[in-house]
Amino acid sequence: MFDRHKPISVVLADLIAAFDGRNVTLGDLLDRLGHQATAVVLVIFAIPAIIPTPGIPAGMIFGSALAVFSLQLVAGGREFLLPKRLARTTLPQGLLQRMLAWLVPKLAWLESWMRPRIAWLSRDGALRLHGLFVFVMAVLIALPIPFGNVLPGLAIFLIGIGLAQRDGATVLIGWGFGVGALAFTAFLFLGGWWLISDWFSWGAVSPPPA
């Protein structure tokens, strides 16, 4: 169970030992973290959007889970629950441990630079607003957009770390990445629409002169 007094890097290191390379379901992961560990759950479920996870549709799986969590935050809930079908989703053996082993030292370094500041952004009163933003990011993660997972994944990751460390500046940086993710997605969709429109205009046959 999550200890609120532990840095998230220590919690993640504990997870490596707890699962010891065996298969892990999303339900197992959520149970181990503790249903009320808002920041930690956001961080853990954002990681596969940032780090390549061959063998599973990470964007769809973890984006869907994050969308469910974010809606619970918007509704004012403080316990995270997953639909049974999603909770039974199994991660490939050792995948979680490999991701965490790569991440833990980097996260510990990041935490060493963080400190409590801009306190109102990390208080419980701001969680509904963060939840709404995380929902938008989760939808972007779930969409099949090439390289579209990274920016929204980083946004959720930084928001989660900022909440855990009571560091509103880090939360703001997370929002900045999220705005960048929205701009990138809009650029792709508008660019695709422009290309399709241009292709059809070139393919159109001009009527003969009267």
PDB file of C-alpha atoms in Angstrom:
ATOM      1  CA  MET A   1       0.000   0.000   0.000  1.00  0.00           C
ATOM      2  CA  PHE A   2       1.201   3.483  -0.842  1.00  0.00           C
ATOM      3  CA  ASP A   3       2.813   5.511   1.939  1.00  0.00           C
ATOM      4  CA  ARG A   4       2.183   9.239   1.343  1.00  0.00           C
ATOM      5  CA  HIS A   5       5.423  10.102   3.113  1.00  0.00           C
ATOM      6  CA  LYS A   6       7.582   8.168   0.642  1.00  0.00           C
ATOM      7  CA  PRO A   7       8.942   9.815  -2.528  1.00  0.00           C
ATOM      8  CA  ILE A   8       7.360   8.305  -5.637  1.00  0.00           C
ATOM      9  CA  SER A   9      10.774   7.008  -6.765  1.00  0.00           C
ATOM     10  CA  VAL A  10      10.904   4.868  -3.594  1.00  0.00           C
ATOM     11  CA  VAL A  11       7.333   3.643  -4.150  1.00  0.00           C
ATOM     12  CA  LEU A  12       8.259   2.584  -7.695  1.00  0.00           C
ATOM     13  CA  ALA A  13      11.389   0.807  -6.467  1.00  0.00           C
ATOM     14  CA  ASP A  14       9.196  -1.096  -4.003  1.00  0.00           C
ATOM     15  CA  LEU A  15       6.934  -2.167  -6.875  1.00  0.00           C
ATOM     16  CA  ILE A  16       9.862  -3.793  -8.671  1.00  0.00           C
ATOM     17  CA  ALA A  17      10.451  -6.068  -5.678  1.00  0.00           C
ATOM     18  CA  ALA A  18       6.749  -6.608  -5.011  1.00  0.00           C
ATOM     19  CA  PHE A  19       5.931  -8.127  -8.401  1.00  0.00           C
ATOM     20  CA  ASP A  20       9.311  -9.829  -8.947  1.00  0.00           C
ATOM     21  CA  GLY A  21       8.998 -10.215 -12.721  1.00  0.00           C
ATOM     22  CA  ARG A  22       5.630 -12.017 -12.707  1.00  0.00           C
ATOM     23  CA  ASN A  23       2.652 -11.104 -14.856  1.00  0.00           C
ATOM     24  CA  VAL A  24       0.744  -8.118 -13.515  1.00  0.00           C
ATOM     25  CA  THR A  25      -2.826  -7.026 -14.237  1.00  0.00           C
ATOM     26  CA  LEU A  26      -3.943  -3.413 -14.086  1.00  0.00           C
ATOM     27  CA  GLY A  27      -6.128  -4.413 -11.156  1.00  0.00           C
ATOM     28  CA  ASP A  28      -3.101  -5.841  -9.299  1.00  0.00           C
ATOM     29  CA  LEU A  29      -1.220  -2.626  -9.916  1.00  0.00           C
ATOM     30  CA  LEU A  30      -4.042  -0.434  -8.665  1.00  0.00           C
ATOM     31  CA  ASP A  31      -4.540  -2.591  -5.562  1.00  0.00           C
ATOM     32  CA  ARG A  32      -0.844  -2.418  -4.743  1.00  0.00           C
ATOM     33  CA  LEU A  33      -0.706   1.358  -5.094  1.00  0.00           C
ATOM     34  CA  GLY A  34      -3.736   1.999  -2.960  1.00  0.00           C
ATOM     35  CA  HIS A  35      -7.018   3.347  -4.256  1.00  0.00           C
ATOM     36  CA  GLN A  36      -6.485   6.782  -2.730  1.00  0.00           C
ATOM     37  CA  ALA A  37      -2.957   7.420  -4.040  1.00  0.00           C
ATOM     38  CA  THR A  38      -4.078   9.934  -6.670  1.00  0.00           C
ATOM     39  CA  ALA A  39      -0.685  11.308  -7.702  1.00  0.00           C
ATOM     40  CA  VAL A  40       1.069   7.935  -7.735  1.00  0.00           C
ATOM     41  CA  VAL A  41      -1.631   6.290  -9.856  1.00  0.00           C
ATOM     42  CA  LEU A  42      -1.424   9.088 -12.420  1.00  0.00           C
ATOM     43  CA  VAL A  43       2.369   8.768 -12.592  1.00  0.00           C
ATOM     44  CA  ILE A  44       2.413   4.970 -12.928  1.00  0.00           C
ATOM     45  CA  PHE A  45      -0.287   4.808 -15.590  1.00  0.00           C
ATOM     46  CA  ALA A  46       1.336   7.634 -17.594  1.00  0.00           C
ATOM     47  CA  ILE A  47       4.715   5.875 -17.829  1.00  0.00           C
ATOM     48  CA  PRO A  48       3.778   3.476 -20.696  1.00  0.00           C
ATOM     49  CA  ALA A  49       2.734   6.475 -22.782  1.00  0.00           C
ATOM     50  CA  ILE A  50       6.263   7.883 -22.484  1.00  0.00           C
ATOM     51  CA  ILE A  51       8.383   4.731 -22.689  1.00  0.00           C
ATOM     52  CA  PRO A  52       7.939   2.371 -25.705  1.00  0.00           C
ATOM     53  CA  THR A  53       6.071  -0.780 -24.684  1.00  0.00           C
ATOM     54  CA  PRO A  54       6.340  -3.370 -27.471  1.00  0.00           C
ATOM     55  CA  GLY A  55       3.811  -6.157 -27.478  1.00  0.00           C
ATOM     56  CA  ILE A  56       0.801  -4.267 -26.086  1.00  0.00           C
ATOM     57  CA  PRO A  57      -1.429  -1.414 -27.340  1.00  0.00           C
ATOM     58  CA  ALA A  58      -0.225   0.777 -24.474  1.00  0.00           C
ATOM     59  CA  GLY A  59      -1.943   3.929 -25.697  1.00  0.00           C
ATOM     60  CA  MET A  60      -5.378   2.345 -25.829  1.00  0.00           C
ATOM     61  CA  ILE A  61      -5.020   0.412 -22.554  1.00  0.00           C
ATOM     62  CA  PHE A  62      -3.438   3.059 -20.350  1.00  0.00           C
ATOM     63  CA  GLY A  63      -5.186   5.972 -22.040  1.00  0.00           C
ATOM     64  CA  SER A  64      -8.525   4.293 -21.304  1.00  0.00           C
ATOM     65  CA  ALA A  65      -7.520   3.661 -17.676  1.00  0.00           C
ATOM     66  CA  LEU A  66      -6.401   7.268 -17.225  1.00  0.00           C
ATOM     67  CA  ALA A  67      -9.662   8.503 -18.754  1.00  0.00           C
ATOM     68  CA  VAL A  68     -11.626   6.465 -16.204  1.00  0.00           C
ATOM     69  CA  PHE A  69      -9.486   7.798 -13.334  1.00  0.00           C
ATOM     70  CA  SER A  70      -9.763  11.401 -14.497  1.00  0.00           C
ATOM     71  CA  LEU A  71     -13.560  11.254 -14.690  1.00  0.00           C
ATOM     72  CA  GLN A  72     -13.597   9.967 -11.123  1.00  0.00           C
ATOM     73  CA  LEU A  73     -11.489  12.978 -10.113  1.00  0.00           C
ATOM     74  CA  VAL A  74     -13.843  15.361 -11.920  1.00  0.00           C
ATOM     75  CA  ALA A  75     -16.779  13.760 -10.104  1.00  0.00           C
ATOM     76  CA  GLY A  76     -15.056  14.459  -6.787  1.00  0.00           C
ATOM     77  CA  GLY A  77     -14.120  10.850  -6.055  1.00  0.00           C
ATOM     78  CA  ARG A  78     -11.020  10.036  -4.055  1.00  0.00           C
ATOM     79  CA  GLU A  79     -10.916   6.289  -4.760  1.00  0.00           C
ATOM     80  CA  PHE A  80      -9.809   4.976  -8.129  1.00  0.00           C
ATOM     81  CA  LEU A  81     -11.705   2.014  -9.564  1.00  0.00           C
ATOM     82  CA  LEU A  82     -11.435   0.237 -12.912  1.00  0.00           C
ATOM     83  CA  PRO A  83     -14.079  -1.621 -14.917  1.00  0.00           C
ATOM     84  CA  LYS A  84     -13.577  -5.380 -14.466  1.00  0.00           C
ATOM     85  CA  ARG A  85     -12.597  -5.987 -18.080  1.00  0.00           C
ATOM     86  CA  LEU A  86      -9.911  -3.300 -17.960  1.00  0.00           C
ATOM     87  CA  ALA A  87      -8.718  -4.399 -14.513  1.00  0.00           C
ATOM     88  CA  ARG A  88      -8.105  -7.922 -15.879  1.00  0.00           C
ATOM     89  CA  THR A  89      -5.756  -6.626 -18.609  1.00  0.00           C
ATOM     90  CA  THR A  90      -2.391  -8.337 -18.137  1.00  0.00           C
ATOM     91  CA  LEU A  91       0.971  -6.723 -18.815  1.00  0.00           C
ATOM     92  CA  PRO A  92       3.659  -8.917 -20.420  1.00  0.00           C
ATOM     93  CA  GLN A  93       5.942 -10.631 -17.913  1.00  0.00           C
ATOM     94  CA  GLY A  94       8.648  -8.319 -16.629  1.00  0.00           C
ATOM     95  CA  LEU A  95       7.466  -5.296 -18.645  1.00  0.00           C
ATOM     96  CA  LEU A  96       6.555  -3.255 -15.582  1.00  0.00           C
ATOM     97  CA  GLN A  97       9.863  -4.048 -13.883  1.00  0.00           C
ATOM     98  CA  ARG A  98      11.901  -3.042 -16.934  1.00  0.00           C
ATOM     99  CA  MET A  99      10.072   0.259 -17.251  1.00  0.00           C
ATOM    100  CA  LEU A 100      10.414   1.049 -13.562  1.00  0.00           C
ATOM    101  CA  ALA A 101      14.091   0.059 -13.421  1.00  0.00           C
ATOM    102  CA  TRP A 102      14.771   2.537 -16.237  1.00  0.00           C
ATOM    103  CA  LEU A 103      12.685   5.279 -14.658  1.00  0.00           C
ATOM    104  CA  VAL A 104      13.457   5.143 -10.908  1.00  0.00           C
ATOM    105  CA  PRO A 105      16.963   6.739 -10.935  1.00  0.00           C
ATOM    106  CA  LYS A 106      15.797   9.497 -13.289  1.00  0.00           C
ATOM    107  CA  LEU A 107      12.764  10.184 -11.143  1.00  0.00           C
ATOM    108  CA  ALA A 108      14.875  10.288  -7.964  1.00  0.00           C
ATOM    109  CA  TRP A 109      17.102  12.903  -9.613  1.00  0.00           C
ATOM    110  CA  LEU A 110      14.041  14.950 -10.638  1.00  0.00           C
ATOM    111  CA  GLU A 111      12.587  14.798  -7.117  1.00  0.00           C
ATOM    112  CA  SER A 112      15.842  16.155  -5.687  1.00  0.00           C
ATOM    113  CA  TRP A 113      15.161  19.434  -7.533  1.00  0.00           C
ATOM    114  CA  MET A 114      11.526  19.759  -6.513  1.00  0.00           C
ATOM    115  CA  ARG A 115      10.150  21.646  -3.529  1.00  0.00           C
ATOM    116  CA  PRO A 116       6.759  22.929  -2.296  1.00  0.00           C
ATOM    117  CA  ARG A 117       5.741  26.068  -4.232  1.00  0.00           C
ATOM    118  CA  ILE A 118       2.625  27.617  -5.838  1.00  0.00           C
ATOM    119  CA  ALA A 119       0.756  25.587  -3.245  1.00  0.00           C
ATOM    120  CA  TRP A 120      -2.794  26.200  -4.501  1.00  0.00           C
ATOM    121  CA  LEU A 121      -2.121  24.184  -7.686  1.00  0.00           C
ATOM    122  CA  SER A 122      -1.390  21.032  -5.672  1.00  0.00           C
ATOM    123  CA  ARG A 123      -4.244  21.298  -3.176  1.00  0.00           C
ATOM    124  CA  ASP A 124      -7.315  19.081  -3.207  1.00  0.00           C
ATOM    125  CA  GLY A 125      -9.447  21.974  -4.422  1.00  0.00           C
ATOM    126  CA  ALA A 126      -7.618  21.941  -7.778  1.00  0.00           C
ATOM    127  CA  LEU A 127      -8.023  18.193  -8.386  1.00  0.00           C
ATOM    128  CA  ARG A 128     -11.246  18.490 -10.388  1.00  0.00           C
ATOM    129  CA  LEU A 129      -9.612  20.965 -12.762  1.00  0.00           C
ATOM    130  CA  HIS A 130      -6.578  18.713 -13.122  1.00  0.00           C
ATOM    131  CA  GLY A 131      -8.895  15.748 -13.629  1.00  0.00           C
ATOM    132  CA  LEU A 132     -10.614  17.457 -16.556  1.00  0.00           C
ATOM    133  CA  PHE A 133      -7.262  18.261 -18.162  1.00  0.00           C
ATOM    134  CA  VAL A 134      -6.003  14.713 -17.572  1.00  0.00           C
ATOM    135  CA  PHE A 135      -9.133  13.378 -19.284  1.00  0.00           C
ATOM    136  CA  VAL A 136      -8.302  15.379 -22.418  1.00  0.00           C
ATOM    137  CA  MET A 137      -4.715  14.089 -22.288  1.00  0.00           C
ATOM    138  CA  ALA A 138      -5.929  10.515 -21.776  1.00  0.00           C
ATOM    139  CA  VAL A 139      -8.090  10.747 -24.900  1.00  0.00           C
ATOM    140  CA  LEU A 140      -5.045  11.925 -26.871  1.00  0.00           C
ATOM    141  CA  ILE A 141      -3.029   8.985 -25.518  1.00  0.00           C
ATOM    142  CA  ALA A 142      -5.750   6.537 -26.561  1.00  0.00           C
ATOM    143  CA  LEU A 143      -5.948   7.899 -30.118  1.00  0.00           C
ATOM    144  CA  PRO A 144      -3.843   6.019 -32.712  1.00  0.00           C
ATOM    145  CA  ILE A 145      -1.630   9.018 -33.522  1.00  0.00           C
ATOM    146  CA  PRO A 146       2.026   8.349 -34.476  1.00  0.00           C
ATOM    147  CA  PHE A 147       4.233   9.621 -31.632  1.00  0.00           C
ATOM    148  CA  GLY A 148       1.094  11.164 -30.163  1.00  0.00           C
ATOM    149  CA  ASN A 149       1.455   9.501 -26.755  1.00  0.00           C
ATOM    150  CA  VAL A 150       4.609  11.181 -25.531  1.00  0.00           C
ATOM    151  CA  LEU A 151       3.538  14.788 -24.915  1.00  0.00           C
ATOM    152  CA  PRO A 152       0.213  13.994 -23.196  1.00  0.00           C
ATOM    153  CA  GLY A 153       1.950  11.216 -21.245  1.00  0.00           C
ATOM    154  CA  LEU A 154       4.590  13.665 -20.043  1.00  0.00           C
ATOM    155  CA  ALA A 155       1.851  16.134 -19.133  1.00  0.00           C
ATOM    156  CA  ILE A 156       0.077  13.624 -16.875  1.00  0.00           C
ATOM    157  CA  PHE A 157       3.374  12.348 -15.476  1.00  0.00           C
ATOM    158  CA  LEU A 158       4.518  15.845 -14.462  1.00  0.00           C
ATOM    159  CA  ILE A 159       1.118  16.780 -13.049  1.00  0.00           C
ATOM    160  CA  GLY A 160       1.205  13.620 -10.930  1.00  0.00           C
ATOM    161  CA  ILE A 161       4.757  14.238  -9.709  1.00  0.00           C
ATOM    162  CA  GLY A 162       3.929  17.857  -8.971  1.00  0.00           C
ATOM    163  CA  LEU A 163       0.882  16.859  -6.918  1.00  0.00           C
ATOM    164  CA  ALA A 164       2.910  14.297  -4.969  1.00  0.00           C
ATOM    165  CA  GLN A 165       5.697  16.769  -4.172  1.00  0.00           C
ATOM    166  CA  ARG A 166       3.334  19.727  -3.653  1.00  0.00           C
ATOM    167  CA  ASP A 167       5.264  21.489  -6.401  1.00  0.00           C
ATOM    168  CA  GLY A 168       2.849  23.688  -8.330  1.00  0.00           C
ATOM    169  CA  ALA A 169       5.596  24.795 -10.718  1.00  0.00           C
ATOM    170  CA  THR A 170       5.997  21.216 -11.944  1.00  0.00           C
ATOM    171  CA  VAL A 171       2.223  20.955 -12.300  1.00  0.00           C
ATOM    172  CA  LEU A 172       2.308  24.069 -14.489  1.00  0.00           C
ATOM    173  CA  ILE A 173       5.057  22.557 -16.640  1.00  0.00           C
ATOM    174  CA  GLY A 174       2.836  19.506 -17.048  1.00  0.00           C
ATOM    175  CA  TRP A 175       0.022  21.742 -18.248  1.00  0.00           C
ATOM    176  CA  GLY A 176       2.463  23.330 -20.675  1.00  0.00           C
ATOM    177  CA  PHE A 177       3.300  19.932 -22.171  1.00  0.00           C
ATOM    178  CA  GLY A 178      -0.424  19.260 -22.409  1.00  0.00           C
ATOM    179  CA  VAL A 179      -1.046  22.473 -24.351  1.00  0.00           C
ATOM    180  CA  GLY A 180       1.817  21.443 -26.635  1.00  0.00           C
ATOM    181  CA  ALA A 181       0.154  18.045 -27.099  1.00  0.00           C
ATOM    182  CA  LEU A 182      -3.113  19.712 -28.097  1.00  0.00           C
ATOM    183  CA  ALA A 183      -1.289  21.960 -30.567  1.00  0.00           C
ATOM    184  CA  PHE A 184       0.591  18.983 -32.062  1.00  0.00           C
ATOM    185  CA  THR A 185      -2.627  16.994 -32.471  1.00  0.00           C
ATOM    186  CA  ALA A 186      -4.440  19.953 -34.022  1.00  0.00           C
ATOM    187  CA  PHE A 187      -1.531  20.437 -36.442  1.00  0.00           C
ATOM    188  CA  LEU A 188      -1.694  16.777 -37.515  1.00  0.00           C
ATOM    189  CA  PHE A 189      -5.448  16.836 -38.056  1.00  0.00           C
ATOM    190  CA  LEU A 190      -5.430  20.149 -39.896  1.00  0.00           C
ATOM    191  CA  GLY A 191      -2.437  19.070 -41.963  1.00  0.00           C
ATOM    192  CA  GLY A 192      -4.141  15.794 -42.845  1.00  0.00           C
ATOM    193  CA  TRP A 193      -7.337  17.623 -43.785  1.00  0.00           C
ATOM    194  CA  TRP A 194      -5.371  20.034 -45.963  1.00  0.00           C
ATOM    195  CA  LEU A 195      -3.592  17.180 -47.761  1.00  0.00           C
ATOM    196  CA  ILE A 196      -6.835  15.292 -48.372  1.00  0.00           C
ATOM    197  CA  SER A 197      -8.601  18.428 -49.598  1.00  0.00           C
ATOM    198  CA  ASP A 198      -5.670  19.266 -51.857  1.00  0.00           C
ATOM    199  CA  TRP A 199      -5.590  15.736 -53.265  1.00  0.00           C
ATOM    200  CA  PHE A 200      -9.285  15.822 -54.107  1.00  0.00           C
ATOM    201  CA  SER A 201      -8.947  19.243 -55.715  1.00  0.00           C
ATOM    202  CA  TRP A 202      -6.153  17.935 -57.933  1.00  0.00           C
ATOM    203  CA  GLY A 203      -8.205  14.855 -58.771  1.00  0.00           C
ATOM    204  CA  ALA A 204     -11.285  16.829 -59.733  1.00  0.00           C
ATOM    205  CA  VAL A 205     -11.954  17.064 -63.461  1.00  0.00           C
ATOM    206  CA  SER A 206     -12.643  20.580 -64.731  1.00  0.00           C
ATOM    207  CA  PRO A 207     -15.843  20.880 -66.787  1.00  0.00           C
ATOM    208  CA  PRO A 208     -15.346  21.542 -70.517  1.00  0.00           C
ATOM    209  CA  PRO A 209     -15.727  25.137 -71.632  1.00  0.00           C
ATOM    210  CA  ALA A 210     -19.188  26.136 -72.808  1.00  0.00           C
TER     211      ALA A 210
END
